[in-house]
Coordinates of C-alpha atoms in Angstrom, one line a residue:
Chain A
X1 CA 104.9 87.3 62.5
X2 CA 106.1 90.7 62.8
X3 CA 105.8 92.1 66.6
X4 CA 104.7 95.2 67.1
X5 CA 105.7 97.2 71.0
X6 CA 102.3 96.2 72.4
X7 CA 103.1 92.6 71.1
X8 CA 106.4 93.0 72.4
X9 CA 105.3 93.9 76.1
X10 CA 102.6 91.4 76.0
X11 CA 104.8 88.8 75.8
X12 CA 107.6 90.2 78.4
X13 CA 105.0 90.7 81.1
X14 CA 103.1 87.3 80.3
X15 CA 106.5 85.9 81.5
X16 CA 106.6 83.6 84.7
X17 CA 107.0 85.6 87.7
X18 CA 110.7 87.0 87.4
X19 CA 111.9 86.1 91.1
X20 CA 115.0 85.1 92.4
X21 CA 115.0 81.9 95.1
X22 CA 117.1 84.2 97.4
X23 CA 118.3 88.0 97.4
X24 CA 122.0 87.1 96.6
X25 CA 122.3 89.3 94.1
X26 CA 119.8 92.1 95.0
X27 CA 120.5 95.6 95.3
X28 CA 120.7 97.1 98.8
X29 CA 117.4 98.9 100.0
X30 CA 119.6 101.8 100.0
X31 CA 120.6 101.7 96.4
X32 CA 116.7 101.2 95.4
X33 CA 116.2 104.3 97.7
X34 CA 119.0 106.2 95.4
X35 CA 117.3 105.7 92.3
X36 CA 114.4 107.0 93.7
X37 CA 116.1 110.2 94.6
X38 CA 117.7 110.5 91.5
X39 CA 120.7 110.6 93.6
X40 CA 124.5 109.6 92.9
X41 CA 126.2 107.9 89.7
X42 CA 123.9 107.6 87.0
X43 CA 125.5 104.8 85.7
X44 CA 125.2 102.4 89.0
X45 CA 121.4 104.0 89.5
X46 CA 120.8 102.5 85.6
X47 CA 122.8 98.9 87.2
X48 CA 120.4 99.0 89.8
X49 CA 117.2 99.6 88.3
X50 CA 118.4 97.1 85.5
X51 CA 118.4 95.0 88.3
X52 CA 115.2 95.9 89.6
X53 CA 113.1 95.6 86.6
X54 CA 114.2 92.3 85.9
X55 CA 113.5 91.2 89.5
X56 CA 109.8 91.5 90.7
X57 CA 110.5 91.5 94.2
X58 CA 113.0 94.6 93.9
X59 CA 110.6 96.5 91.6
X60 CA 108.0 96.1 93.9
X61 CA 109.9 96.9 96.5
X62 CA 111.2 99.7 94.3
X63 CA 107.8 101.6 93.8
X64 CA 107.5 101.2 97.4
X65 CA 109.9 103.3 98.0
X66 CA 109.9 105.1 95.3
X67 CA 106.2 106.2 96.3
X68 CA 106.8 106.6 99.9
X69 CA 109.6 109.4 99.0
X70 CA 107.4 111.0 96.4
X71 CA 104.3 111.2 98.1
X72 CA 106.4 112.9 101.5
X73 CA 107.9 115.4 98.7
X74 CA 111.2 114.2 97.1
X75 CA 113.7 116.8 97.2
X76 CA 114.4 118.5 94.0
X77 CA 117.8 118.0 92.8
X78 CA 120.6 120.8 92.9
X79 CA 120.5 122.1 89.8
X80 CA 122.5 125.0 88.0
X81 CA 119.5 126.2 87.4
X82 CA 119.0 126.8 91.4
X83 CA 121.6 129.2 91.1
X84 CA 120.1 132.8 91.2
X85 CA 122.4 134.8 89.2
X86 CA 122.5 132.1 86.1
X87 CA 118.7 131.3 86.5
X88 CA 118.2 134.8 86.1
X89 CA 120.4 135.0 82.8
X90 CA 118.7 131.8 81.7
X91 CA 115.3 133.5 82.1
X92 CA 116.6 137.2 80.3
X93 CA 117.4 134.5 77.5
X94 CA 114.4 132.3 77.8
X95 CA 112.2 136.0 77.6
X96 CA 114.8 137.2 74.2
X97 CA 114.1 133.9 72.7
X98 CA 110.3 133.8 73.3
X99 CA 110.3 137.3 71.7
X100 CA 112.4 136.2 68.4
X101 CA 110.0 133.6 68.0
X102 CA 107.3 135.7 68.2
X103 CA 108.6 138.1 65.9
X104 CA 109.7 135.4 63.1
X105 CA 105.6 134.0 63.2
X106 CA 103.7 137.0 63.3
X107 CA 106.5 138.0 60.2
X108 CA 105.8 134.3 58.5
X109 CA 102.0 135.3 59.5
X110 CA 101.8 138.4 56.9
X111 CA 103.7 136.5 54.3
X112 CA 101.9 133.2 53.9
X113 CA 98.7 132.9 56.2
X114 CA 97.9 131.4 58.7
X115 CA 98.4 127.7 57.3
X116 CA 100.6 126.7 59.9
X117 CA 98.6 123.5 62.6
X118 CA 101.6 122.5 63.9
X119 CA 104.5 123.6 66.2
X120 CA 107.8 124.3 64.8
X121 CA 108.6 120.7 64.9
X122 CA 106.7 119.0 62.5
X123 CA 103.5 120.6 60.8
X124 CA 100.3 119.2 60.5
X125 CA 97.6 119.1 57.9
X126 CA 94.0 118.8 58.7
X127 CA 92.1 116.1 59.0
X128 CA 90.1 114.8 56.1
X129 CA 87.3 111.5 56.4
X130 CA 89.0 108.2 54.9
X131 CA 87.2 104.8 54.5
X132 CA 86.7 103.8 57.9
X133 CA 87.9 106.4 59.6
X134 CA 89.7 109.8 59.6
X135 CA 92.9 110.3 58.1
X136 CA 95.8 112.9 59.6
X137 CA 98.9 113.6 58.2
X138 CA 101.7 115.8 58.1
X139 CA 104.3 117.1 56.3
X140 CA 107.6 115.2 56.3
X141 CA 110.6 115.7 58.2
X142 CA 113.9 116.1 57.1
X143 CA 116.1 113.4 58.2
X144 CA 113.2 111.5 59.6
X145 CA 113.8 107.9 60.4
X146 CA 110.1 107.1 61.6
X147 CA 107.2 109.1 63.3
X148 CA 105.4 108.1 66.2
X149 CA 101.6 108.9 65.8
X150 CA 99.6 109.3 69.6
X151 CA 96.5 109.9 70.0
X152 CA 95.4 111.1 73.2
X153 CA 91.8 111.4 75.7
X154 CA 91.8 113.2 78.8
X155 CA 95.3 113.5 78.6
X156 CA 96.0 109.6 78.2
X157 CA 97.7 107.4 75.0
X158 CA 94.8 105.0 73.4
X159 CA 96.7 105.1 70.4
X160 CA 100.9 105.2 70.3
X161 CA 102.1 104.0 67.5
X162 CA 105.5 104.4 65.1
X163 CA 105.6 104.3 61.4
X164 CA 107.4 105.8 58.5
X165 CA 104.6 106.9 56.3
X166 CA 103.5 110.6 57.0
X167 CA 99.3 109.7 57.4
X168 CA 97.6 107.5 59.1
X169 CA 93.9 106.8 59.6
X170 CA 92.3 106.5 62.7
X171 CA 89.6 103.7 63.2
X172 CA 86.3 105.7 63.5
X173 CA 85.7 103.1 66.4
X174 CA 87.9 104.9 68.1
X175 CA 86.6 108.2 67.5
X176 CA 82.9 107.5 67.2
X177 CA 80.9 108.9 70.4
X178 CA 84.7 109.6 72.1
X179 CA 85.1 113.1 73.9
X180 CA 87.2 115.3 72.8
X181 CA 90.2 113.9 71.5
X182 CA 93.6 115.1 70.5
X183 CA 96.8 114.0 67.9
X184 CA 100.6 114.6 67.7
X185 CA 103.3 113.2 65.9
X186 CA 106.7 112.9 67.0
X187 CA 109.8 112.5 64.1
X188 CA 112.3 110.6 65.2
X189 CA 115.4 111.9 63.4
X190 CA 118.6 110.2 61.9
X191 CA 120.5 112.3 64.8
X192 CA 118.5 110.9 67.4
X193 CA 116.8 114.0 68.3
X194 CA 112.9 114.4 68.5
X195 CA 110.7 116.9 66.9
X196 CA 107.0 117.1 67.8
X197 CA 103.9 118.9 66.2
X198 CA 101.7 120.8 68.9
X199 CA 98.6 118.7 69.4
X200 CA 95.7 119.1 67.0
X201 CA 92.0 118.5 67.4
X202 CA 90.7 114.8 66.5
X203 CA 87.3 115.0 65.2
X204 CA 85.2 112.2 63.5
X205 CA 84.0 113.5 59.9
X206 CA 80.2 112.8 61.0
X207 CA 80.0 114.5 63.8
Chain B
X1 CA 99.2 112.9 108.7
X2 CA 95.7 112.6 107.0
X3 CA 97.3 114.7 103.9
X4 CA 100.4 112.4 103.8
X5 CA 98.3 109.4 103.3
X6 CA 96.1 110.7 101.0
X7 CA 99.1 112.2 98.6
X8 CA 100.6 108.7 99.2
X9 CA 97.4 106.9 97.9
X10 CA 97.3 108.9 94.6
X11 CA 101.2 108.9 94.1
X12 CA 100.6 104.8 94.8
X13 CA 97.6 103.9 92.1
X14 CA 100.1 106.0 89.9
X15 CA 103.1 103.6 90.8
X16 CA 100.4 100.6 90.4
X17 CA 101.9 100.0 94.2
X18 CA 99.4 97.2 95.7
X19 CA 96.6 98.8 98.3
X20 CA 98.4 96.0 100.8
X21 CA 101.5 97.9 100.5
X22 CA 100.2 101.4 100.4
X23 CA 98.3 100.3 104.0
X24 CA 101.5 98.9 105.6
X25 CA 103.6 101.9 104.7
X26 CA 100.9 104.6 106.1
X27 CA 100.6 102.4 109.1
X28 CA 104.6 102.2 109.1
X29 CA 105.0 106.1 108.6
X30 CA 102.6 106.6 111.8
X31 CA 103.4 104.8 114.2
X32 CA 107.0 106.2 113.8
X33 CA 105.1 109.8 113.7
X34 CA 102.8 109.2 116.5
X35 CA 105.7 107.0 118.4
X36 CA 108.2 109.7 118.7
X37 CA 105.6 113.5 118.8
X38 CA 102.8 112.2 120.5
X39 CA 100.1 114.3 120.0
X40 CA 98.2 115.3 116.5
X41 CA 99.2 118.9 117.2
X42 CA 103.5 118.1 117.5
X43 CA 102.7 115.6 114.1
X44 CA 100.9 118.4 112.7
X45 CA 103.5 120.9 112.7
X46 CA 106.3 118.6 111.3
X47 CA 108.5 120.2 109.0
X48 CA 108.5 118.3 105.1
X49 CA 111.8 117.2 105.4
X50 CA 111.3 115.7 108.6
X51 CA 108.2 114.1 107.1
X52 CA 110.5 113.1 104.3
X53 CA 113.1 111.5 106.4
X54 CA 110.6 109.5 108.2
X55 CA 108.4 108.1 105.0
X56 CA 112.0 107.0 103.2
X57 CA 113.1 105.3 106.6
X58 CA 109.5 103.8 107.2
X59 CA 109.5 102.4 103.5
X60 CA 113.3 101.0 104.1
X61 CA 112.5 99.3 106.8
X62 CA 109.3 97.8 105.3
X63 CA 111.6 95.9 102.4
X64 CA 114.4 95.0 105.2
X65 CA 111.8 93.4 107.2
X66 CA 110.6 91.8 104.5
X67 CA 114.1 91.0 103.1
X68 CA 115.0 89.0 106.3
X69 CA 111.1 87.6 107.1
X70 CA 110.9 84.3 105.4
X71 CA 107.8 83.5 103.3
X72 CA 108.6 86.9 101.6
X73 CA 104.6 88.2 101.1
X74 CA 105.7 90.3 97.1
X75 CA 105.1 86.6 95.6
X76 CA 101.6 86.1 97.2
X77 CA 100.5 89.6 95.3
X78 CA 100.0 89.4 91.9
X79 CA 100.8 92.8 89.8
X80 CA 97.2 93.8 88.6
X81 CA 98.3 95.9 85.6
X82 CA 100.0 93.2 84.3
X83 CA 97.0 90.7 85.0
X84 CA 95.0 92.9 83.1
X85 CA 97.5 93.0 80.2
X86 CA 97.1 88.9 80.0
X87 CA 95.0 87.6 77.1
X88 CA 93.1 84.6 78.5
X89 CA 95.3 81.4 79.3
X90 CA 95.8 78.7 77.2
X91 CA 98.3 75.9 77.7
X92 CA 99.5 76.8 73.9
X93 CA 98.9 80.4 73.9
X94 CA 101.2 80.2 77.3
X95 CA 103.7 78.2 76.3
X96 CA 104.7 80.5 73.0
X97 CA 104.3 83.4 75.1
X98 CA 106.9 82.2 77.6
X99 CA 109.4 81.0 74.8
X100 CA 109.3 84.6 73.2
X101 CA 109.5 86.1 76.3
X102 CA 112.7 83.6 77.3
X103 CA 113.9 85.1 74.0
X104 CA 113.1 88.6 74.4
X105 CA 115.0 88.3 78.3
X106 CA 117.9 86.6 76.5
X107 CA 118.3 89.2 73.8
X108 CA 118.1 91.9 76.2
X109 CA 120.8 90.8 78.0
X110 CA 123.2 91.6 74.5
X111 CA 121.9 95.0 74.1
X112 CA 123.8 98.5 75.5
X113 CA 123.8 98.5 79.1
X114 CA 122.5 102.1 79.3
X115 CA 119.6 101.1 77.1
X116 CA 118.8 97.9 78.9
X117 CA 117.1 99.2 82.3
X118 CA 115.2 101.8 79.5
X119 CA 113.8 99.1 77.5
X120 CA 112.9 96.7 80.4
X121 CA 110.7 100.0 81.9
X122 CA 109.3 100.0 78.7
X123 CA 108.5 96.4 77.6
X124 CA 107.3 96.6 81.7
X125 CA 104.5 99.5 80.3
X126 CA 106.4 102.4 82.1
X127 CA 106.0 105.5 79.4
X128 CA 108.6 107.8 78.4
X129 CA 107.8 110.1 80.8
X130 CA 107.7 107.9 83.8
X131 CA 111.2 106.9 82.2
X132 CA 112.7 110.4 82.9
X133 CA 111.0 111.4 86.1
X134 CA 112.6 108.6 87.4
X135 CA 116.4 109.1 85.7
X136 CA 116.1 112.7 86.2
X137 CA 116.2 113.4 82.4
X138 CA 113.8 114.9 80.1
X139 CA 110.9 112.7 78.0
X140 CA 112.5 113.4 74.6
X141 CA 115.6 111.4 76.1
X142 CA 114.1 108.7 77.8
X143 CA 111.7 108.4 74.3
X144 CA 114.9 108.4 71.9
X145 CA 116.9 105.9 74.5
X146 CA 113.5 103.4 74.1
X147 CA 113.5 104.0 70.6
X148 CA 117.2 103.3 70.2
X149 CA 117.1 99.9 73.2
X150 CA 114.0 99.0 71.2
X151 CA 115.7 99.3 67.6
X152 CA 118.8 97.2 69.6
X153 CA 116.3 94.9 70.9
X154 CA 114.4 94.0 67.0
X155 CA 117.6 93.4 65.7
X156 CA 118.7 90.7 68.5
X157 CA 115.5 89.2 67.8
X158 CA 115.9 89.1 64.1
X159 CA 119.5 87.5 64.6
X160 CA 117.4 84.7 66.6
X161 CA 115.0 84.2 63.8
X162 CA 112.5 86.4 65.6
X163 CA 110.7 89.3 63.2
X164 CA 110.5 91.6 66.0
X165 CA 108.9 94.2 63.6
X166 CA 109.8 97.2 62.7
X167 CA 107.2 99.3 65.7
X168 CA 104.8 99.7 63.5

């Protein structure tokens, strides 16, 4: 049987309580209370929360602290960014780059059309009825390893799922008598780097 | 004081932190307000990073009390996201699904140790961008360090005799 991730997490949360008899080996409260804040080495925050997610008394106690600092407003971390002078270079930039991009689609705009769905990343086609549901696809990526398809409602997942084929249809039990309803796909590229199409409209053929 | 409690109550069913926690910590956060201002009128002029300082403290103190308490309550609490997760029990059902997941925490001990905590937020049904908030990095990251943990991960469980798929 091949396992897919939702088979995968099944299983490693169907696992006997992960507990230790005592807190030997347990990170401090203070170290929990760093990876909360983001704060210090990132390599002993990842030791601890490896730690802490193998251990259910440390993530709990984790998220308790990690909700406790959020909710009283955890401090944003100092950033270059924060620095006036560079974050206003980065936003002269940010503005020059916006307008080059806006320049290059209105251009590509008067030369092909507007058959452009997607974002820069990856472009979409539209959707078209299959058996059994709606099929949406894109065009492929170059250097694309696999593409993770989600589909989202109200701004949450109920379908995330990774393949190398460039359509996919979507059960029409799952669109049926849904509210509005959204797509993207995500390319996951031989460089490691991610490229996304903007989010498209998911509509059931009969409606 | 009211608005603290009611940020920390939506922060919390976002954390899927247990309502008995989320009570202990408010009560924890004011009696340490009320103990050293007094009045609703001092608490309500508190500055945020006071109120920070005395929410992390509160919530510290909460798991060292805890820590040295015996009959340590986390056990008696079950996780109700995960609980929701479970198909219904079965003695065979149950027993496969503790041997894979024995194999799954034995093949994620041989994967990168930067990838490892990734994964196990992952497998744990953290998202991507849950991932980053909490390592400070952006989603694309977190979602290529899943992919790349959960690409480690498949071929462990391969090497086991385990087809752990290919994500599709």
């Amino acid at each position: 049987m091949k396992l897919n991730d939702e088979q995968l997490r099944l299983a490693y949360v169907s696992s006997s309580r992960r507990a230790p008899a005592d807190r030997v080996a347990c990170p401090a409260p203070d170290a929990l209370l760093a990876v909360a804040e983001r704060r210090g080495n990132e390599s002993v925050r990842l030791e601890t929360l490896d730690h802490a997610m193998a251990c259910d008394r440390c993530r709990r106690e984790l998220e308790l602290i990690r909700t406790s600092a959020v909710a009283a407003g955890l401090p944003k971390p100092r950033t270059w960014f924060r620095s006036p002078s560079i974050g206003l270079t980065a936003l002269a930039a940010s503005l020059l780059a916006i307008a080059g991009v806006r320049l290059y689609m209105t251009n590509g705009d008067a030369e092909s059309g507007p058959r452009l769905r997607g974002g820069a990343g990856i472009v979409t086609h539209a959707n078209t009825p299959a058996s059994g549901g709606v099929r949406v696809a894109w065009r492929p990526a170059t250097g694309a390893m696999s593409y993770r398809l989600e589909v989202l409602q109200a701004g949450r997942a109920v379908l995330d799922t990774t393949m190398r084929d460039t359509s996919f249809v979507v059960s029409d039990s799952l669109v049926s008598g849904s509210p509005e309803m959204l797509w993207t796909v995500s390319a996951i590229l031989d460089d490691g780097t991610i490229v996304s199409s903007l989010p498209s409209p998911l509509r059931s053929p009969s409606r | 004081m009211t608005r603290y409690s009611g940020v920390l109550r939506t922060v919390g069913a976002r954390y899927r932190l247990p309502s008995a926690d989320l009570d202990e910590l408010t009560q924890e956060v004011r009696v340490r307000l009320w103990g050293a201002l007094s009045t609703d009128e001092r608490i309500g002029t508190v500055t945020p990073s006071y109120l920070y300082r005395a929410a992390t403290t509160a919530a510290i103190d909460i798991v060292r009390r805890r820590r040295a308490a015996r009959g340590d309550p986390i056990d008696e609490v079950d996780d109700a996201e995960v609980s929701a997760r479970r198909a219904p029990s079965t003695p065979d059902r149950d027993a496969s699904l503790q041997e894979l997941s024995d194999r799954i925490d034995e093949a994620l001990q041989s994967i990168t140790a930067s990838r490892r905590p990734v994964v196990r937020m992952y497998l744990a049904g953290y998202g991507t961008a849950e991932i980053g908030e909490l390592m400070g990095w952006t989603e694309p990251k977190a979602r290529n360090l899943v992919y790349r943990g959960l690409a480690d991960l498949r071929q462990r469980l391969k090497a086991m005799g385990i087809d752990g798929g290919d994500g599709r």
